[in-house]
Each structure stands twice: as structure tokens, then as C-alpha cells.
Tab-separated table of C-alpha atoms in Angstrom:
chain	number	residue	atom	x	y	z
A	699	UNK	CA	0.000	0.000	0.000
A	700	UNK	CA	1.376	3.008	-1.168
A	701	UNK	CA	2.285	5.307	1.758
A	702	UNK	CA	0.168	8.252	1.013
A	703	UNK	CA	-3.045	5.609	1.502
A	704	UNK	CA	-1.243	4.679	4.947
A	705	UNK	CA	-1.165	8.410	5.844
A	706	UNK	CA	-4.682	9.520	4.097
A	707	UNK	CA	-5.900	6.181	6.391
A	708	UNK	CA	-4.765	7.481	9.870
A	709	UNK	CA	-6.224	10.934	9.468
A	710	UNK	CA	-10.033	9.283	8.496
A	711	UNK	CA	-9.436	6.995	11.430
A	712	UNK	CA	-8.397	9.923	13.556
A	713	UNK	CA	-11.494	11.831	12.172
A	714	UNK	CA	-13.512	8.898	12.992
A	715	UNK	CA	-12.351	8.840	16.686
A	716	UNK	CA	-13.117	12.629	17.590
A	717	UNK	CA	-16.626	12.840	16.335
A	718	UNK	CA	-17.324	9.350	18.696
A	719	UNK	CA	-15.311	11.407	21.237
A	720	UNK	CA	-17.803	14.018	21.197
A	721	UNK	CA	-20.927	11.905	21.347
A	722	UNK	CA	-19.231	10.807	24.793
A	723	UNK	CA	-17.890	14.219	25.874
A	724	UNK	CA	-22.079	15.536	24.782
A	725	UNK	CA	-22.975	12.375	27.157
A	726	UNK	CA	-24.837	10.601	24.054
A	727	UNK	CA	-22.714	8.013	25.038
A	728	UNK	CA	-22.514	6.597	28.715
A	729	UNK	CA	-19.574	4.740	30.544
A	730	UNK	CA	-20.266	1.256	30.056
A	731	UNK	CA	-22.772	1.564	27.255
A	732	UNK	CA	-22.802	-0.890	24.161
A	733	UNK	CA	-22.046	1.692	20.986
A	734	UNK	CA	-24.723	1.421	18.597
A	735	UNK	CA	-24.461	-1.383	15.847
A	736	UNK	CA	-21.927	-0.127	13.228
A	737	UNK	CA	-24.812	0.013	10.435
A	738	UNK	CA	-26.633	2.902	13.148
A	739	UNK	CA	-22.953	4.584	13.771
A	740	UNK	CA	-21.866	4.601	10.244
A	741	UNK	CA	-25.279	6.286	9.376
A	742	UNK	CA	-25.358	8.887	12.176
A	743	UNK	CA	-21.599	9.927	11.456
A	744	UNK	CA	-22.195	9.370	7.477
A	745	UNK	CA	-19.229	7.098	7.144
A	746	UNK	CA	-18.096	3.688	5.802
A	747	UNK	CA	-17.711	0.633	7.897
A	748	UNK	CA	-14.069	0.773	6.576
A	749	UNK	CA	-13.485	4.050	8.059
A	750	UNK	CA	-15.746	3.403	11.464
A	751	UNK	CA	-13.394	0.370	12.586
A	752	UNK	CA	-10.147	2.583	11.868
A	753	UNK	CA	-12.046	4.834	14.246
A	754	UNK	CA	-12.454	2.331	16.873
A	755	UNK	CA	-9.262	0.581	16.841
A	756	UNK	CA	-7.566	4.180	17.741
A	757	UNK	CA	-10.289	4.863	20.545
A	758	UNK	CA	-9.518	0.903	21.657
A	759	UNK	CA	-5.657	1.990	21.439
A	760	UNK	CA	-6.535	4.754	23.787
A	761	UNK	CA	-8.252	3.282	25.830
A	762	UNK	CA	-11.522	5.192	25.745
A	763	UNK	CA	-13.315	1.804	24.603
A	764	UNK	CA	-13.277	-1.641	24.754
A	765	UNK	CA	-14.593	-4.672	23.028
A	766	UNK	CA	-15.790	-8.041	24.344
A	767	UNK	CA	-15.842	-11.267	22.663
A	768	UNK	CA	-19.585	-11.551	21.184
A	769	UNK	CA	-20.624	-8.519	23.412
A	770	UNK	CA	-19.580	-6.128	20.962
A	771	UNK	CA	-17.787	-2.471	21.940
A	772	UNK	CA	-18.355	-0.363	25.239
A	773	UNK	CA	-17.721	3.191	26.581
A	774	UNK	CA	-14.966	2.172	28.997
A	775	UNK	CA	-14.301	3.169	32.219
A	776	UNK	CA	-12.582	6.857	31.895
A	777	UNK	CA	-11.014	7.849	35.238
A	778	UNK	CA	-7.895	5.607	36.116
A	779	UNK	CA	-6.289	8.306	38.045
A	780	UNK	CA	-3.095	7.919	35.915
A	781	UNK	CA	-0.991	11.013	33.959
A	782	UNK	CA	-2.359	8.742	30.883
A	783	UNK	CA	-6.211	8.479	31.848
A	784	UNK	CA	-8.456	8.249	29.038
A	785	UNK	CA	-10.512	10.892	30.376
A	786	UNK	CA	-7.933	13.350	30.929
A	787	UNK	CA	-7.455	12.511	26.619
A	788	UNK	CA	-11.109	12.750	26.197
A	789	UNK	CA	-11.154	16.514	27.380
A	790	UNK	CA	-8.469	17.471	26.006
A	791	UNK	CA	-9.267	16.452	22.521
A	792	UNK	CA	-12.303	18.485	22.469
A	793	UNK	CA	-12.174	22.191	21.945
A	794	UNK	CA	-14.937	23.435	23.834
A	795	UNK	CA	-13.662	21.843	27.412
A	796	UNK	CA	-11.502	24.961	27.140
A	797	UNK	CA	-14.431	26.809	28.213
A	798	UNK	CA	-15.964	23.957	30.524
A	799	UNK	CA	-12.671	24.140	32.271
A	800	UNK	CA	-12.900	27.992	32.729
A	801	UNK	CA	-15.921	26.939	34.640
A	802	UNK	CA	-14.232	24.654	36.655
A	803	UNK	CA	-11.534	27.299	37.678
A	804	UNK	CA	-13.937	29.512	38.746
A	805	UNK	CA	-15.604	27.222	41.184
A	806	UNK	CA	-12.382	25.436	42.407
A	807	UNK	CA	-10.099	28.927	42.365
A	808	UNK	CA	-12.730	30.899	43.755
A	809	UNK	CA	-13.287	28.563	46.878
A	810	UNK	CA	-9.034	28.484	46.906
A	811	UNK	CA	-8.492	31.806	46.915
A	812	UNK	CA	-10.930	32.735	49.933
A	813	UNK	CA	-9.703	29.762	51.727
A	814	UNK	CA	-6.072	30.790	51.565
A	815	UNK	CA	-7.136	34.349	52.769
A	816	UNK	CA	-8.742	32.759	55.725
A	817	UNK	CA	-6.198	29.918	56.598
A	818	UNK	CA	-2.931	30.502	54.661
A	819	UNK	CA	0.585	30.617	57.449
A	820	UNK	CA	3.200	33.206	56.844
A	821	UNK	CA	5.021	30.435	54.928
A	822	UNK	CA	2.716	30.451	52.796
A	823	UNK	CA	2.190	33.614	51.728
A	824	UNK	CA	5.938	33.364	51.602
A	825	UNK	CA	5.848	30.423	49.324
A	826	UNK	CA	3.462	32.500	47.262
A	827	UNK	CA	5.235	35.619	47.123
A	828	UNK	CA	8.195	33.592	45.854
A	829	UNK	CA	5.568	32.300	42.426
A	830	UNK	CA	4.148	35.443	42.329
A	831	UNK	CA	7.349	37.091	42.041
A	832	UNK	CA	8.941	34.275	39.540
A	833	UNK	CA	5.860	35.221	37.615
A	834	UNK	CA	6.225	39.354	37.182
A	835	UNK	CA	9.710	38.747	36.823
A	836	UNK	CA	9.257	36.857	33.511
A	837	UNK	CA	6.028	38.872	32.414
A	838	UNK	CA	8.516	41.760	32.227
A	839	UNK	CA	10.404	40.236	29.541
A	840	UNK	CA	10.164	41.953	26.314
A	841	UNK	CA	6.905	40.499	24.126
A	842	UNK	CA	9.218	39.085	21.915
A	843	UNK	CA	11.500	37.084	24.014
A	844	UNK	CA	8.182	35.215	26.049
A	845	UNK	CA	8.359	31.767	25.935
A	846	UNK	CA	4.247	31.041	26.169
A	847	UNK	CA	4.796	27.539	27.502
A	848	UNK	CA	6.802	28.755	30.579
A	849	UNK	CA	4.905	31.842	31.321
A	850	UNK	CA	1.923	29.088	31.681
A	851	UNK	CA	4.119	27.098	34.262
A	852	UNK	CA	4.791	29.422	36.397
A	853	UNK	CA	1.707	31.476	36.210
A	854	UNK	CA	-0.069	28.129	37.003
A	855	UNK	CA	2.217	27.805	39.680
A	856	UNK	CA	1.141	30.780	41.229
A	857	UNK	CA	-2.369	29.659	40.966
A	858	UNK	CA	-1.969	26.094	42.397
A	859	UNK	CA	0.117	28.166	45.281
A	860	UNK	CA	-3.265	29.782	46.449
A	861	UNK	CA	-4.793	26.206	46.611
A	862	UNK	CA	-2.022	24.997	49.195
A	863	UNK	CA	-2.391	27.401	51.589
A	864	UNK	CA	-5.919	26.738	51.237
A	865	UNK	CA	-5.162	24.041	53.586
A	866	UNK	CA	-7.984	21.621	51.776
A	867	UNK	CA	-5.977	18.237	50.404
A	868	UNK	CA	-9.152	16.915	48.732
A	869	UNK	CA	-9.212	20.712	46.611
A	870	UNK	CA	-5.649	20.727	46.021
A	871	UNK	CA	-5.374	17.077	45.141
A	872	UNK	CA	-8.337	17.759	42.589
A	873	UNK	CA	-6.377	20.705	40.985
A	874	UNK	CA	-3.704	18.927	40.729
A	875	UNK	CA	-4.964	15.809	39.230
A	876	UNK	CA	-6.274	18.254	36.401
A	877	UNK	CA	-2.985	19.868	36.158
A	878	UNK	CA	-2.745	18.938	32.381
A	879	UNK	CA	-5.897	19.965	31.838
A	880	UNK	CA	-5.782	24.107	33.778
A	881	UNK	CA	-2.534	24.020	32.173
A	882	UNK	CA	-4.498	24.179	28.686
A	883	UNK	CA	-6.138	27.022	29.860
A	884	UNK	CA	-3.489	28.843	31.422
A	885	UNK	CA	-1.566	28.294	27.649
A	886	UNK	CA	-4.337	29.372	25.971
A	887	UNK	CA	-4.199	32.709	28.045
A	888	UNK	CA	-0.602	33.434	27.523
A	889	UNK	CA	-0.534	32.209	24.077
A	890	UNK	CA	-3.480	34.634	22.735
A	891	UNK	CA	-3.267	37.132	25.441
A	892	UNK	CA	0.051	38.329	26.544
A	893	UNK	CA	0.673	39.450	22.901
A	894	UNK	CA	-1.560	42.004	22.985
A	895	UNK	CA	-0.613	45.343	25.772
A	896	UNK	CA	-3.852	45.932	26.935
A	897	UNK	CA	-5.204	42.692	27.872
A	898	UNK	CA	-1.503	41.714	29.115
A	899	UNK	CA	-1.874	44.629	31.533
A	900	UNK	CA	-5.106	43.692	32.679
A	901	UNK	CA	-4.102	40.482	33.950
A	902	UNK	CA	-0.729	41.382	35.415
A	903	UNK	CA	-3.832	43.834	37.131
A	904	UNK	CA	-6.161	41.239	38.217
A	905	UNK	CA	-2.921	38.761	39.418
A	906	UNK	CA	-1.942	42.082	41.643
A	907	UNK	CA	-5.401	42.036	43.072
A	908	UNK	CA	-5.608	38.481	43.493
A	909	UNK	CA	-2.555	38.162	45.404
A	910	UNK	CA	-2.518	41.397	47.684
A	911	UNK	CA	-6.210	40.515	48.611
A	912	UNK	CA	-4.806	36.794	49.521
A	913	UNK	CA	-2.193	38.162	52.039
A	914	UNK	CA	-4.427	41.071	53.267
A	915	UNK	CA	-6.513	37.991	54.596
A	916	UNK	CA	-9.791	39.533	52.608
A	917	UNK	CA	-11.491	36.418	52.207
A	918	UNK	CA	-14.203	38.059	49.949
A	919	UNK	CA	-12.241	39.976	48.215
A	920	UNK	CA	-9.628	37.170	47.123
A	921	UNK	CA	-12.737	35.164	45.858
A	922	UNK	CA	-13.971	37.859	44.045
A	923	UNK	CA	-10.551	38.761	42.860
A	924	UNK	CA	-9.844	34.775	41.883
A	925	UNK	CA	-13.831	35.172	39.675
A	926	UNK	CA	-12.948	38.391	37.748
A	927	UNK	CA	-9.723	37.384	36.475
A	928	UNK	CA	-10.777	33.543	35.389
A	929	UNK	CA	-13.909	35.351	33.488
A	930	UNK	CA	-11.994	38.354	32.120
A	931	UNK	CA	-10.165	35.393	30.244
A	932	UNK	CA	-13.115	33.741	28.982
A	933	UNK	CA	-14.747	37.181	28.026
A	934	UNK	CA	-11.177	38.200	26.187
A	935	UNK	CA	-10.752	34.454	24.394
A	936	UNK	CA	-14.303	34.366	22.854
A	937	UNK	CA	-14.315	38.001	21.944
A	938	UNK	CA	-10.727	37.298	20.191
A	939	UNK	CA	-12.798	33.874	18.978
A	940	UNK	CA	-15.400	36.472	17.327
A	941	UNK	CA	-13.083	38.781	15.787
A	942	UNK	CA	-10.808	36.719	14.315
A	943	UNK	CA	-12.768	33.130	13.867
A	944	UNK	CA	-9.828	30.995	15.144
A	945	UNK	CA	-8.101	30.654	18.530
A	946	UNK	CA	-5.204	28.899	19.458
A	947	UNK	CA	-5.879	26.168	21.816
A	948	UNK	CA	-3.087	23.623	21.766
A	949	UNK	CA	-3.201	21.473	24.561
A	950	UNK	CA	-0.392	21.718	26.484
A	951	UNK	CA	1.063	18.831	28.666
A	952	UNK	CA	3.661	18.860	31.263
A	953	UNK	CA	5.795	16.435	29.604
A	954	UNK	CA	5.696	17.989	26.179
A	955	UNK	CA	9.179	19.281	25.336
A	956	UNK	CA	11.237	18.329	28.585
């Protein structure tokens, strides 16, 4: 087979696997549910048979299904708590859980950020000062010379330094079992963001806020602080969506690169 068919065959199957993706992501399909009989999948997805088991053998490969001996093929079970979990794949293959994940921030950061207020030590809020400080230090860097995939690891680090003196190990483990995933967001934000003077100002701004009202102990304020910033970047991302109709959102993993 010539290898232009090899490559043309990968990107169909490929194809094929993120459109089933998003019929579990949308919840039409259910851990442990039987797919639909590849006559009903081929029709709904208006593909061949050919192309619908290239599909499945690369969701099989990553683990997202399985198939049983005369039982046919099944959602799997998604969370494995591993740095390769299916699930952590399955969201980060879809575009829109950038935005579902903005969500997320609010609600877990928000909570974070008026907890630290409340409980944080001195070390602490030393620790922190230490990220926060990494952080303007390399957000002073000419525009030019910003390397977008650091800027999100240590502006994450910042964040995830908030949930730690939050003093709540079932909210910090949680953040940090997603730390592939906020790390999209965070990349997303420096990547389409920091490139532009006015927005970039605005959330060296709302990180100022965030952390003075943290080790002011202003409980309130550092929740409301932690909300304005995390929607400011959703607001700025889908008005930058709407103006210019594409949006970089490269998933970005911690191992990528090293």
C-alpha cells in the first residue's frame, strides 16, 4: 500500500475517533454503554464501515473503549487516576472543554483563593510571594523574548500556590490531578493574550489584586478577585474567537518538550 493511503488512512481513522469522542464528551454516550451497531454509527456519522473500525481501533488503542468477545464495543471506564487516563485525553481532545474548564476554575479557584485568605501561614504567603514574584519577573520580559509555555508554568504555579495554603488536600489534590488539563487554559491565556498590551496589563492587574487581597486575609475579596480574572479570560478568548474566527488552543502537557 502506497504510503500516502497509509497516511490519508490514519487521518479518516483519527477523524472517525473525535466525532465518537464528542458523542461521549455531549454524554450521548454513557460509561459502560454498548455503541450502537456499526450500520446505526456509520449512518449517524455518514461514514463507511471501513473508516468506522479505523475509528475504533484508535479509541480501543486509547483506551476510551473496549470490546468483548460476542458482546460487541463499550464506553470504557474513563477515570484511572493515571498522567495517561483516558478521560484526561477525552477533554483534552475536544475544543470546547476549554471553556468547561474555565468553569471549573472559577468554582475550584474561587473557593481556593478565599480559603487561603482565611487559613494561609506566613510560609505560605511566603511560598506565594516567591511564584508570584517568579511570575512578574518573567512577564517583564520583552513580548518578543516570552516563551508562552513557561509563562503558563509558572503562572499556574502561582495559581496552584493559592490552593495549598488553602489548607484543603481533597481541593488541592483535585487541581492537581487536572494539572494537564488548567494548564491548557493557562496556555491558551498566555498564548493569545500576553501578545496584545492591553489585555496583558489587565491580567498582570487582576494577578496584583488576586494576590494582595490573599495576604491582606480579605477572604471576599480574594474570591472575588480569583472570579474576575478567570472570566476576564473567557470574556477576552471568545471576543478574540469572534473577531478573528480561530483561537489557538493547543493542549499543552507537562511532559511535552522536557
Amino acid at each position: 500500500m502506497p504510503p500516502e493511503t497509509l497516511v490519508e488512512r490514519r487521518q479518516v481513522a483519527d477523524v472517525v475517533a473525535q466525532r465518537i469522542e464528542r458523542l461521549i464528551v455531549d454524554g450521548v454516550l454513557r460509561v459502560g454503554q454498548a455503541l450502537p451497531s456499526e450500520r446505526r454509527l456509520c449512518d449517524r456519522l455518514g461514514i463507511s464501515r471501513s473508516a468506522l473500525r479505523e475509528g475504533l481501533r484508535v479509541l480501543r488503542g486509547r483506551g476510551i473503549i473496549e470490546t468483548a468477545q460476542g458482546r460487541g464495543s463499550f464506553v470504557a471506564p474513563l477515570s484511572d487516576g493515571g498522567d495517561t487516563s483516558p478521560l484526561l485525553h477525552l477533554f483534552a481532545s475536544q475544543q470546547r472543554t476549554l471553556y468547561d474548564l474555565l468553569e471549573v476554575r472559577v468554582l475550584l479557584e474561587g473557593e481556593s483563593a478565599r480559603l487561603a485568605a482565611l487559613r494561609g501561614t506566613e510560609e505560605d504567603f511566603i511560598r506565594l510571594g516567591r511564584r508570584y514574584g517568579e511570575m512578574v519577573a518573567a512577564q517583564a520580559a520583552p513580548p518578543a523574548s516570552i516563551d508562552p509555555r513557561e509563562h503558563a508554568r509558572l503562572d499556574h504555579a502561582f495559581h496552584l500556590a493559592i490552593c495549598e495554603a488553602a489548607h484543603n488536600p481533597v481541593l488541592l489534590h483535585t487541581l492537581q490531578s487536572l494539572t494537564d488539563l488548567m494548564l491548557t487554559t493557562v496556555f491558551a491565556s498566555v498564548n493569545n493574550l500576553y501578545h496584545r498590551p492591553a489585555r496583558k496589563k489587565q491580567l498582570d492587574r487582576q494577578h496584583a489584586r488576586l494576590y494582595h487581597a490573599v495576604i491582606a486575609r480579605l477572604p471576599e475579596q480574594a474570591r472575588r478577585a480569583a472570579h474576575d480574572h478567570i472570566h476576564s479570560i473567557r470574556d477576552s478568548l471568545r471576543e478574540i474567537e469572534q473577531e478573528e474566527q480561530r483561537l489557538v488552543r493547543t493542549t499543552m502537557r507537562l511532559g511535552d518538550g522536557d
